[in-house]
């Protein structure tokens, strides 16, 4: 596979061109950015962890930065590979050999979260620059003394040497994201009065000492990279001017081989480090250009929501960066570069940027890649089934489409029934709302694959159990989705009369119109997933006022911290109002365009006047009415996605994938 990438560089000549780093040759310009996979177990390298990296080396990257490794005893947690003693040498050697033999350099990441924590609770074991609380968790770290810092420098350098002995080509220090090294760099989190605080030299000292200790122990051939803050989005923190001063100071020795820049900090700006489709692609490129001007001659890897091979090629061709670092794009498709090089960019499974891979506490998983870390993951296409069967798929959303293309690619005769005229289900509606561009990515891939595999579509058709039975299928994949439950306070006639619709139904008629309306749009929110808030943002473009009401104590409780921050930021900027710990008091006042609400604890009431739009967004219940009659008719039925139990896009893709392989 790597030979393909090297040989065919006509399409993306800059991206596919080699680059010399520390005297060694990188076969192309793609770097795999560090991402925590949670594939290690009990501090050990696992076969799945190695396989994850083999796949990215085989399909795309010329250099991989691993997830953070446990380089000092206080960092010991089961999900981090232990490097601070010799017990893992065998696993580390197997990991390095597997990746390096694919002509891909492997760099271990040195990182410590310091006081930073975004899971519930505080971290009693945190170490840090100063006794200041983490903005998100409130964790106040133990302040590292000068002697403790010297011991850490020694530990990190010895860990780097151990990695080198095991066959790793280098290390990266992760100095952004508001983690320990960032906490030392920033005057906002470092108020020390000793040699490790104060001026630029003091705040950079800890990192500079690690770099020179690594260089001293590992020699001239070992690659040392830094991920530095570019703009941390914190008042009194590190903006672009300070970022250039830091970068220039830390690279002056010539010991650092390349830099990348991370944005945001472990504060209200954490969301900046993994931007999503609410903003432009490659949003930090202008900043990278600006920062580069202050550090001429230092190689830079451009980083941040780079998804498109043509954009990546242009970054290299225009001289904006020497390398392109990809995070989520390579979780979604390890063959990102192979497919591009073969003229098959349309076959790439592109990142949805819903950030479901981030901080889940579970091993790496992806909305658009159900095979993360499997041995056949790279450019996977199913093997033919032994016996051809007739398969009916009910539902043309993400789950149904995933099952359909795979079943057809295995040689089955597949018909998909969808009750609307288009494929995509809820993802299609979400794609039409703000920040929704990428929600179509799974469906776009599935539709292309389905056409290639010969799936037949019957769209705009609502089938009954008898319709399906009459087709005499060998197997049915039931992917007919879910419906929002009606809030208990809402009388049945308000729903049947259409006076109060669910949010999805209420949005559909508005999508084609661009006119603004007087009055308030009100959403009653028990759902708390990202889509509800995208709907609020859409409504803000149509109504004078938007109010989200929820009985829960805050918004977006089903979204990752970073997504929640981004939602709250946009709500603030767009003037979208919210009422938390608030329920609705149903009476007939909606007839007069009024809604009365009540505080859930103290009973205080209020009224929203001039209500022009009102809908509820609630948890969903499966739309699985066909399952029992089909089973009673002796048909093999696979229930998948929301139809099984309403959850996320990630579950829908995964279950559709499994069903497509099982029928
Ligand atoms: C699942 C996930 C885990 C990450 N873990 C780390 C990490 O442990 N260390 C680190 O320096 N960056 C980490 N990052 C940040 C990425 O390296 C990268 O900076 C960020 O995802 C932006 O790149 P992208 O837009 O190409 O994904 C992580 C990102 C993701 C999505």
XYZ file of C-alpha atoms and ligand atoms in Angstrom:
694
model
C 0.000 0.000 0.000
C 2.779 2.454 0.859
C 4.344 1.782 -2.541
C 1.156 3.082 -4.153
C 1.438 6.316 -2.208
C 5.037 6.785 -3.289
C 4.611 5.868 -6.928
C 1.579 7.844 -7.944
C 2.178 11.447 -7.038
C 0.668 13.083 -10.110
C -2.490 14.221 -8.339
C -1.140 15.773 -5.146
C 2.515 16.364 -5.984
C 3.336 18.551 -2.995
C 1.563 16.370 -0.433
C 3.144 13.213 -1.833
C 6.637 14.641 -2.142
C 9.331 13.411 0.270
C 10.791 15.609 2.991
C 14.070 15.427 4.870
C 13.779 15.543 8.635
C 16.872 15.225 10.906
C 18.743 13.735 7.964
C 16.099 11.043 7.376
C 13.583 10.888 4.531
C 9.837 11.116 5.111
C 8.069 9.530 2.167
C 5.288 12.146 2.105
C 4.116 15.171 4.096
C 1.339 13.587 6.173
C 1.776 13.452 9.956
C -0.659 11.576 12.201
C -1.359 14.003 15.069
C -1.328 12.563 18.569
C -4.685 11.131 19.615
C -5.572 9.183 22.718
C -6.958 5.819 21.590
C -7.574 4.024 24.895
C -6.391 0.872 23.145
C -3.667 0.222 25.732
C -4.616 -2.032 28.653
C -3.073 -2.224 32.123
C -0.316 0.120 30.949
C 0.645 -2.361 28.220
C 0.925 -2.172 24.463
C -1.883 -4.252 22.944
C -2.184 -5.854 19.504
C -5.084 -3.498 18.730
C -2.985 -0.459 19.598
C -0.263 -1.661 17.223
C -2.830 -2.495 14.540
C -4.366 0.998 14.788
C -0.973 2.496 14.020
C -0.040 -0.053 11.330
C -3.238 0.919 9.509
C -2.461 4.661 9.577
C 1.154 4.022 8.476
C 0.045 1.700 5.695
C -2.651 3.981 4.380
C -1.391 7.526 4.862
C 1.152 8.796 7.343
C 4.896 9.178 6.874
C 5.208 10.080 10.561
C 2.982 9.148 13.484
C 2.905 10.836 16.869
C 1.529 8.396 19.428
C -0.867 9.211 22.201
C 0.675 10.427 25.497
C 2.821 7.738 27.114
C 3.392 7.203 30.813
C 6.898 8.627 31.155
C 6.978 9.124 34.939
C 5.510 7.035 37.776
C 2.885 9.634 38.746
C 1.401 9.346 35.229
C 0.529 5.678 35.647
C -3.012 4.910 34.526
C -4.170 1.677 32.814
C -4.915 3.401 29.485
C -1.376 4.835 29.118
C 1.511 2.704 27.908
C 4.143 2.530 30.658
C 7.548 3.717 29.513
C 9.100 4.774 32.822
C 10.443 1.299 33.531
C 11.606 -1.688 31.463
C 8.566 -3.940 31.799
C 7.098 -2.937 28.421
C 10.226 -3.198 26.276
C 8.912 -6.092 24.250
C 5.610 -4.371 23.409
C 7.321 -1.077 22.604
C 9.739 -2.893 20.272
C 6.892 -4.688 18.482
C 5.003 -1.385 18.131
C 8.021 0.469 16.725
C 9.061 -2.353 14.403
C 5.536 -2.705 12.991
C 5.264 1.002 12.137
C 8.866 1.772 11.183
C 8.986 -1.236 8.815
C 6.244 0.503 6.804
C 8.617 3.431 6.182
C 6.820 5.546 8.785
C 8.585 7.315 11.625
C 7.078 6.698 15.086
C 7.317 9.468 17.704
C 6.197 8.883 21.296
C 4.317 11.757 22.903
C 5.427 13.255 26.223
C 2.499 14.995 27.883
C 1.027 15.530 31.302
C -2.456 16.931 31.902
C -1.277 18.838 34.978
C -4.327 20.375 36.635
C -6.403 19.948 33.451
C -9.344 17.581 33.767
C -12.615 17.499 31.832
C -14.129 14.332 33.279
C -16.351 14.697 36.357
C -14.555 15.200 39.661
C -11.146 16.587 40.596
C -7.749 14.984 40.173
C -6.061 14.550 43.561
C -2.823 13.414 41.852
C -2.437 16.468 39.608
C 0.888 18.273 39.495
C 1.289 21.806 38.191
C 3.144 25.069 37.890
C 1.178 27.017 40.498
C -1.612 26.421 43.009
C -4.288 27.817 40.722
C -7.532 25.981 39.957
C -8.323 24.375 36.608
C -11.188 26.330 35.031
C -13.169 23.227 34.079
C -12.735 20.844 37.020
C -11.555 23.122 39.805
C -8.535 20.841 40.338
C -5.758 22.641 42.232
C -2.473 20.841 41.493
C 0.414 20.026 43.750
C 3.026 22.673 42.907
C 6.153 21.011 41.535
C 9.310 22.063 43.343
C 12.559 22.784 41.501
C 13.927 19.394 42.607
C 10.762 17.592 41.436
C 11.016 19.336 38.072
C 14.619 18.197 37.693
C 13.550 14.617 38.434
C 10.754 14.908 35.848
C 13.211 16.206 33.240
C 15.385 13.180 33.946
C 12.397 10.786 33.780
C 11.174 12.203 30.470
C 14.644 12.058 28.921
C 15.188 8.498 30.132
C 11.787 7.532 28.775
C 12.755 9.028 25.413
C 15.967 7.013 25.479
C 14.017 3.861 26.276
C 11.759 4.568 23.294
C 14.829 5.069 21.111
C 16.288 1.732 22.241
C 12.973 0.112 21.298
C 13.131 1.563 17.780
C 11.130 4.813 18.009
C 12.463 7.641 15.819
C 11.694 10.477 18.223
C 9.372 12.198 20.656
C 6.904 15.073 20.627
C 6.257 17.244 23.668
C 2.593 18.254 23.806
C 2.813 21.818 25.153
C -0.661 23.115 24.232
C -4.277 22.399 25.250
C -3.733 23.938 28.709
C -1.850 20.874 29.927
C 1.194 20.854 32.230
C 3.763 22.284 29.806
C 1.274 24.930 28.668
C 0.580 25.746 32.325
C 4.284 26.543 32.715
C 4.413 28.581 29.478
C 1.438 30.815 30.214
C 1.602 33.786 32.608
C -2.090 33.071 33.273
C -1.313 29.732 34.962
C 2.313 30.214 36.033
C 2.790 32.724 38.869
C 5.981 31.179 40.227
C 8.728 33.341 41.599
C 11.538 30.783 41.144
C 13.659 30.002 38.043
C 10.646 28.275 36.337
C 8.385 31.330 36.351
C 8.408 35.023 35.583
C 9.930 36.054 32.268
C 10.023 34.138 29.002
C 13.240 32.332 29.903
C 11.740 31.214 33.217
C 8.401 30.037 31.823
C 10.063 28.082 28.977
C 12.840 26.654 31.179
C 11.124 23.326 32.043
C 10.478 22.533 28.373
C 13.906 23.735 27.231
C 15.525 21.497 29.833
C 13.549 18.463 28.645
C 14.492 19.151 25.007
C 18.186 19.457 25.774
C 18.156 16.431 28.123
C 16.483 14.326 25.406
C 18.993 15.557 22.854
C 21.891 14.796 25.212
C 20.706 11.230 25.893
C 19.334 10.341 22.459
C 21.857 12.008 20.166
C 21.701 13.956 16.918
C 19.605 11.495 14.865
C 16.589 11.457 17.211
C 13.588 13.595 16.133
C 12.268 16.085 18.710
C 9.011 17.891 17.912
C 7.020 20.433 19.913
C 3.287 21.086 19.858
C 3.012 24.651 21.146
C 0.164 27.023 21.932
C -0.612 29.285 18.960
C -3.499 31.202 20.486
C -4.988 29.823 23.675
C -8.043 32.059 23.711
C -7.539 33.030 27.376
C -7.268 36.666 28.492
C -3.820 37.063 30.033
C -2.702 33.797 28.410
C -0.829 33.144 25.174
C -1.895 35.027 22.051
C -0.080 34.944 18.702
C 2.572 37.503 19.730
C 3.568 35.583 22.853
C 3.313 32.299 20.898
C 5.965 33.518 18.443
C 8.248 34.619 21.296
C 7.899 31.179 22.919
C 8.431 29.306 19.645
C 11.468 31.382 18.716
C 13.006 30.941 22.153
C 12.468 27.172 22.281
C 13.771 26.544 18.760
C 16.841 28.813 18.987
C 19.070 25.916 20.125
C 18.451 24.035 16.877
C 17.445 20.954 18.871
C 13.786 21.053 17.793
C 13.014 19.491 14.407
C 9.485 20.692 13.759
C 6.597 22.487 15.422
C 2.864 22.364 15.288
C 0.484 24.796 16.961
C -2.582 23.906 19.040
C -5.270 26.436 19.902
C -7.390 26.808 23.025
C -6.656 25.943 26.617
C -8.084 23.954 29.496
C -10.583 26.703 30.135
C -13.635 28.032 28.318
C -11.552 27.859 25.106
C -10.877 24.088 25.149
C -13.216 23.683 22.165
C -10.754 25.618 19.994
C -8.394 22.642 19.820
C -10.788 20.458 17.836
C -12.743 22.810 15.571
C -15.865 21.488 13.885
C -18.035 22.175 10.873
C -19.586 25.316 12.401
C -16.524 27.139 11.102
C -14.394 26.951 7.964
C -12.112 24.011 7.191
C -8.426 24.518 8.053
C -9.448 27.484 10.267
C -5.989 28.044 11.725
C -4.078 28.360 8.483
C -3.999 32.188 8.603
C -2.650 31.960 12.159
C 0.003 29.424 11.114
C 1.119 31.826 8.343
C 1.356 34.650 10.882
C 3.292 32.568 13.425
C 5.708 31.258 10.804
C 6.859 34.738 9.936
C 8.360 34.998 13.429
C 10.253 31.692 13.241
C 11.817 31.601 9.761
C 13.587 28.360 8.941
C 11.737 26.256 11.548
C 9.719 23.449 9.886
C 6.015 23.554 10.760
C 3.228 20.980 10.513
C -0.084 22.761 9.787
C -2.771 21.393 12.128
C -6.461 21.828 12.737
C -9.454 20.455 10.855
C -7.625 19.725 7.607
C -9.860 17.240 5.854
C -9.453 17.580 2.107
C -6.381 16.245 0.245
C -6.503 19.142 -2.247
C -6.406 21.652 0.622
C -3.560 19.749 2.256
C -1.631 19.699 -1.015
C -2.145 23.460 -1.433
C -0.820 24.096 2.092
C 2.454 22.379 1.203
C 2.630 23.740 -2.357
C 2.154 27.336 -1.222
C 4.856 26.993 1.409
C 2.468 27.624 4.300
C 3.882 24.557 6.043
C 6.365 21.767 5.418
C 4.059 19.077 6.811
C 0.333 18.579 7.340
C -0.797 17.016 10.628
C -4.133 15.189 10.588
C -6.028 13.995 13.615
C -9.672 13.063 13.140
C -9.354 12.693 9.354
C -7.111 9.681 9.926
C -9.403 8.095 12.518
C -12.214 8.325 9.984
C -10.171 6.878 7.135
C -6.653 5.477 7.525
C -6.485 5.182 3.710
C -7.097 8.947 3.331
C -3.891 9.475 1.364
C -3.874 6.181 -0.547
C -7.350 6.854 -1.883
C -6.415 10.442 -2.803
C -3.234 9.306 -4.560
C -5.262 6.795 -6.578
C -7.677 9.487 -7.747
C -10.355 8.153 -5.379
C -10.796 11.120 -3.034
C -14.573 10.587 -3.463
C -14.105 7.173 -1.778
C -12.675 8.659 1.404
C -14.829 8.256 4.505
C -14.556 11.851 5.717
C -14.618 13.000 9.343
C -18.035 14.162 10.578
C -16.333 16.392 13.233
C -19.074 15.577 15.744
C -16.189 14.818 18.121
C -17.706 11.543 19.233
C -14.125 10.171 19.222
C -13.032 12.656 21.861
C -13.008 12.051 25.594
C -15.497 9.210 25.620
C -13.601 7.039 28.082
C -13.984 4.227 25.515
C -11.518 2.892 22.905
C -11.318 4.901 19.668
C -14.489 4.791 17.608
C -15.807 6.877 14.747
C -19.162 7.976 13.308
C -17.954 7.164 9.806
C -15.546 4.290 10.424
C -16.954 1.208 12.131
C -13.681 -0.745 11.704
C -11.194 1.351 13.701
C -8.054 -0.727 14.470
C -9.232 -3.908 12.772
C -6.605 -5.761 10.739
C -8.547 -5.265 7.480
C -9.474 -1.617 8.154
C -7.420 0.043 5.392
C -9.556 0.562 2.260
C -11.923 -2.201 3.445
C -14.408 -3.742 1.035
C -16.340 -6.851 2.062
C -15.564 -10.331 0.783
C -18.371 -12.081 -1.167
C -20.908 -14.074 0.849
C -21.001 -17.818 0.271
C -24.737 -17.839 -0.401
C -26.584 -15.041 -2.227
C -29.703 -13.909 -0.407
C -32.577 -11.528 -0.903
C -32.343 -8.723 1.675
C -34.840 -5.954 2.390
C -33.696 -2.904 4.315
C -36.455 -0.776 5.841
C -35.132 2.722 6.467
C -32.662 4.784 4.436
C -30.897 6.575 7.302
C -27.274 6.038 8.278
C -27.889 2.598 9.859
C -29.955 1.245 6.982
C -27.630 2.616 4.305
C -24.563 1.114 5.985
C -26.237 -2.303 6.142
C -27.464 -2.000 2.552
C -24.202 -1.225 0.772
C -22.312 -3.911 2.657
C -24.929 -6.595 2.067
C -25.005 -5.714 -1.648
C -21.201 -5.594 -1.889
C -21.209 -9.129 -0.468
C -23.325 -10.180 -3.415
C -26.826 -10.118 -1.922
C -29.799 -8.726 -3.790
C -30.698 -5.678 -1.695
C -33.703 -3.357 -1.784
C -33.906 -0.313 0.478
C -37.279 1.209 1.356
C -37.246 4.794 2.563
C -40.378 6.717 3.472
C -39.039 10.070 2.274
C -37.847 10.731 -1.249
C -34.183 10.910 -0.253
C -31.648 8.842 1.632
C -29.997 10.005 4.847
C -32.796 10.069 7.435
C -32.098 12.394 10.359
C -28.534 13.053 9.142
C -30.021 14.671 6.048
C -32.109 17.059 8.152
C -29.128 17.815 10.407
C -27.035 18.548 7.291
C -29.436 21.360 6.405
C -28.964 23.109 9.767
C -26.005 25.330 10.787
C -22.720 23.427 11.067
C -24.302 20.444 9.339
C -22.193 20.225 6.186
C -20.246 17.177 7.370
C -23.243 15.225 8.672
C -23.818 14.022 5.139
C -20.354 12.459 4.959
C -21.358 8.937 6.047
C -24.390 8.963 3.762
C -22.395 10.305 0.803
C -19.942 7.437 1.166
C -22.717 4.892 1.686
C -24.659 6.093 -1.345
C -21.573 5.878 -3.583
C -20.794 2.385 -2.299
C -24.451 1.317 -2.619
C -24.580 2.417 -6.255
C -21.327 0.604 -6.950
C -22.685 -2.538 -5.298
C -26.054 -2.422 -7.081
C -28.496 -1.608 -4.244
C -32.060 -0.967 -5.431
C -33.912 1.962 -3.866
C -37.642 2.368 -3.344
C -37.871 5.871 -1.906
C -40.951 7.825 -0.881
C -42.620 4.520 0.075
C -43.961 3.554 3.509
C -44.035 -0.235 3.705
C -46.225 -2.414 5.923
C -45.237 -5.806 7.304
C -47.413 -7.484 4.630
C -45.626 -5.530 1.876
C -42.281 -6.793 3.143
C -43.489 -10.387 3.671
C -44.868 -10.398 0.122
C -41.356 -9.825 -1.189
C -40.259 -13.129 0.430
C -36.954 -11.799 1.757
C -34.380 -14.125 3.325
C -33.527 -11.359 5.786
C -34.774 -7.921 6.765
C -32.703 -5.136 8.272
C -35.088 -2.957 10.237
C -33.633 0.549 10.450
C -36.814 2.561 10.654
C -35.533 5.034 13.247
C -37.335 6.588 16.175
C -39.867 9.198 17.226
C -39.658 11.831 19.920
C -41.754 11.024 22.978
C -44.526 13.511 23.722
C -43.873 15.489 26.935
C -46.211 14.285 29.677
C -47.650 17.724 30.340
C -48.786 18.084 26.733
C -52.428 17.031 26.094
C -52.872 14.505 23.291
C -55.132 16.833 21.297
C -52.415 19.516 21.184
C -50.270 16.959 19.372
C -52.899 15.385 17.116
C -54.201 18.793 16.072
C -50.660 19.794 15.070
C -50.706 22.737 17.512
C -47.455 21.518 19.121
C -45.222 19.448 16.827
C -41.931 17.740 17.591
C -38.900 19.779 16.565
C -38.041 17.743 13.486
C -41.535 17.966 12.009
C -41.716 21.652 12.875
C -38.457 22.478 11.094
C -39.211 20.790 7.788
C -41.660 23.410 6.438
C -39.264 26.223 7.411
C -36.212 24.858 5.640
C -37.174 25.997 2.178
C -38.057 29.538 3.291
C -35.699 32.409 3.897
C -38.079 35.052 5.292
C -37.702 36.324 8.842
C -40.732 36.294 11.110
C -41.803 38.431 14.039
C -42.081 36.879 17.448
C -40.321 34.235 19.483
C -39.379 30.667 18.585
C -39.455 28.426 21.669
C -37.954 24.943 21.985
C -38.809 22.738 24.937
C -35.611 20.687 25.327
C -35.310 17.329 27.041
C -33.046 16.024 24.292
C -29.766 17.836 25.031
C -27.976 16.549 21.935
C -26.144 18.855 19.552
C -28.872 18.762 16.868
C -31.406 20.563 19.061
C -29.054 23.521 19.466
C -28.264 23.598 15.745
C -32.023 23.888 15.245
C -32.093 26.828 17.683
C -29.339 28.523 15.668
C -31.310 27.949 12.488
C -34.439 29.424 14.095
C -32.405 32.462 15.159
C -31.950 33.261 11.465
C -35.743 33.212 11.026
C -37.235 34.663 14.237
C -36.717 37.817 16.287
C -36.104 35.836 19.412
C -35.237 32.208 20.280
C -35.707 30.693 23.750
C -34.638 27.174 24.764
C -36.410 25.902 27.881
C -35.204 22.868 29.820
C -36.068 21.374 33.221
C -32.406 20.223 33.494
C -29.822 22.434 35.207
C -27.785 23.300 32.110
C -27.835 22.895 28.332
C -26.221 20.299 26.044
C -25.717 17.656 28.703
C -25.496 14.900 26.076
C -22.668 16.628 24.188
C -18.904 16.344 24.841
C -17.457 19.253 26.872
C -15.876 20.805 23.779
C -19.126 20.694 21.817
C -21.063 22.084 24.782
C -18.601 24.994 25.077
C -18.942 25.767 21.377
C -22.759 25.696 21.604
C -22.800 28.048 24.597
C -20.329 30.403 22.879
C -22.508 30.617 19.766
C -25.687 31.008 21.845
C -24.043 33.944 23.608
C -22.870 35.493 20.354
C -26.229 35.052 18.625
C -28.319 36.158 21.571
C -30.178 32.855 21.903
C -31.833 32.776 25.316
C -32.135 29.817 27.644
C -34.204 29.064 30.721
C -32.817 26.155 32.764
C -34.548 24.390 35.679
C -37.721 25.490 33.966
C -40.780 23.538 32.908
C -43.794 24.566 30.896
C -47.164 25.064 32.501
C -49.623 23.932 29.907
C -52.864 25.882 29.470
C -54.558 27.273 26.430
C -52.421 30.393 26.375
C -50.614 29.279 23.206
C -53.832 30.181 21.375
C -52.961 33.763 22.380
C -49.322 33.293 21.359
C -48.215 33.012 25.004
C -46.359 30.297 26.916
C -46.342 30.160 30.695
C -43.317 28.590 32.395
C -42.480 27.608 35.949
C -39.237 27.128 37.894
C -38.970 23.423 38.770
C -37.901 24.044 42.391
C -39.435 27.303 43.588
C -42.565 27.447 41.438
C -41.907 30.997 40.216
C -43.763 31.561 36.973
C -43.230 33.732 33.920
C -44.664 34.225 30.445
C -43.102 34.346 26.986
C -45.185 36.658 24.805
C -45.620 36.717 21.059
C -44.744 33.047 20.509
C -44.598 32.373 16.772
C -43.018 28.911 16.857
C -43.145 26.235 19.533
C -41.886 22.643 19.358
C -40.547 19.984 21.674
C -37.279 18.091 21.378
C -37.273 15.030 23.588
C -35.644 11.613 23.970
C -36.836 9.165 21.344
C -38.640 5.865 21.272
C -37.959 3.143 18.640
C -40.154 2.973 15.541
C -40.010 -0.839 15.473
C -43.611 -1.853 14.794
C -42.616 -4.149 11.916
C -40.238 -6.305 13.977
C -42.737 -8.668 15.602
C -44.957 -9.347 12.557
C -41.890 -10.033 10.394
C -40.448 -12.397 12.974
C -43.830 -14.086 13.338
C -43.721 -14.708 9.582
C -40.458 -16.617 10.129
C -38.213 -13.945 8.623
C -34.700 -13.290 9.947
C -34.848 -9.707 11.302
C -31.896 -7.501 12.280
C -32.996 -4.410 14.211
C -30.379 -1.627 14.077
C -29.722 1.976 15.067
C -32.436 4.112 16.667
C -34.978 1.439 15.783
C -33.214 -0.846 18.276
C -32.540 1.803 20.913
C -32.252 5.498 20.037
C -28.660 6.656 20.408
C -26.037 8.362 18.264
C -24.782 8.327 14.702
C -21.805 6.270 15.900
C -24.085 3.473 17.111
C -26.182 3.637 13.944
C -23.174 3.204 11.646
C -21.686 0.458 13.798
C -24.908 -1.563 13.994
C -25.730 -1.121 10.312
C -22.202 -2.272 9.522
C -22.562 -5.375 11.682
C -25.953 -6.217 10.151
C -24.650 -5.802 6.580
C -21.977 -8.340 7.401
C -24.331 -10.686 9.260
C -27.136 -11.159 6.710
C -9.870 11.663 19.989
C -8.810 12.713 20.131
C -7.813 12.551 21.083
C -6.782 13.487 21.177
N -5.777 13.276 22.083
C -4.699 14.099 22.076
C -3.583 13.844 22.929
O -3.609 12.918 23.719
N -2.494 14.663 22.846
C -2.476 15.729 21.971
O -1.462 16.437 21.905
N -3.538 16.016 21.185
C -4.619 15.229 21.204
N -5.686 15.495 20.385
C -5.661 16.690 19.517
C -5.137 16.338 18.132
O -3.779 15.993 18.155
C -5.289 17.527 17.186
O -4.530 18.581 17.687
C -6.744 17.977 17.020
O -7.597 16.848 16.902
C -6.916 18.865 15.784
O -6.603 18.148 14.636
P -7.772 17.584 13.642
O -8.673 18.721 13.374
O -7.010 17.130 12.419
O -8.462 16.472 14.348
C -6.760 14.610 20.314
C -7.792 14.774 19.389
C -8.797 13.852 19.283
C -9.866 14.036 18.256
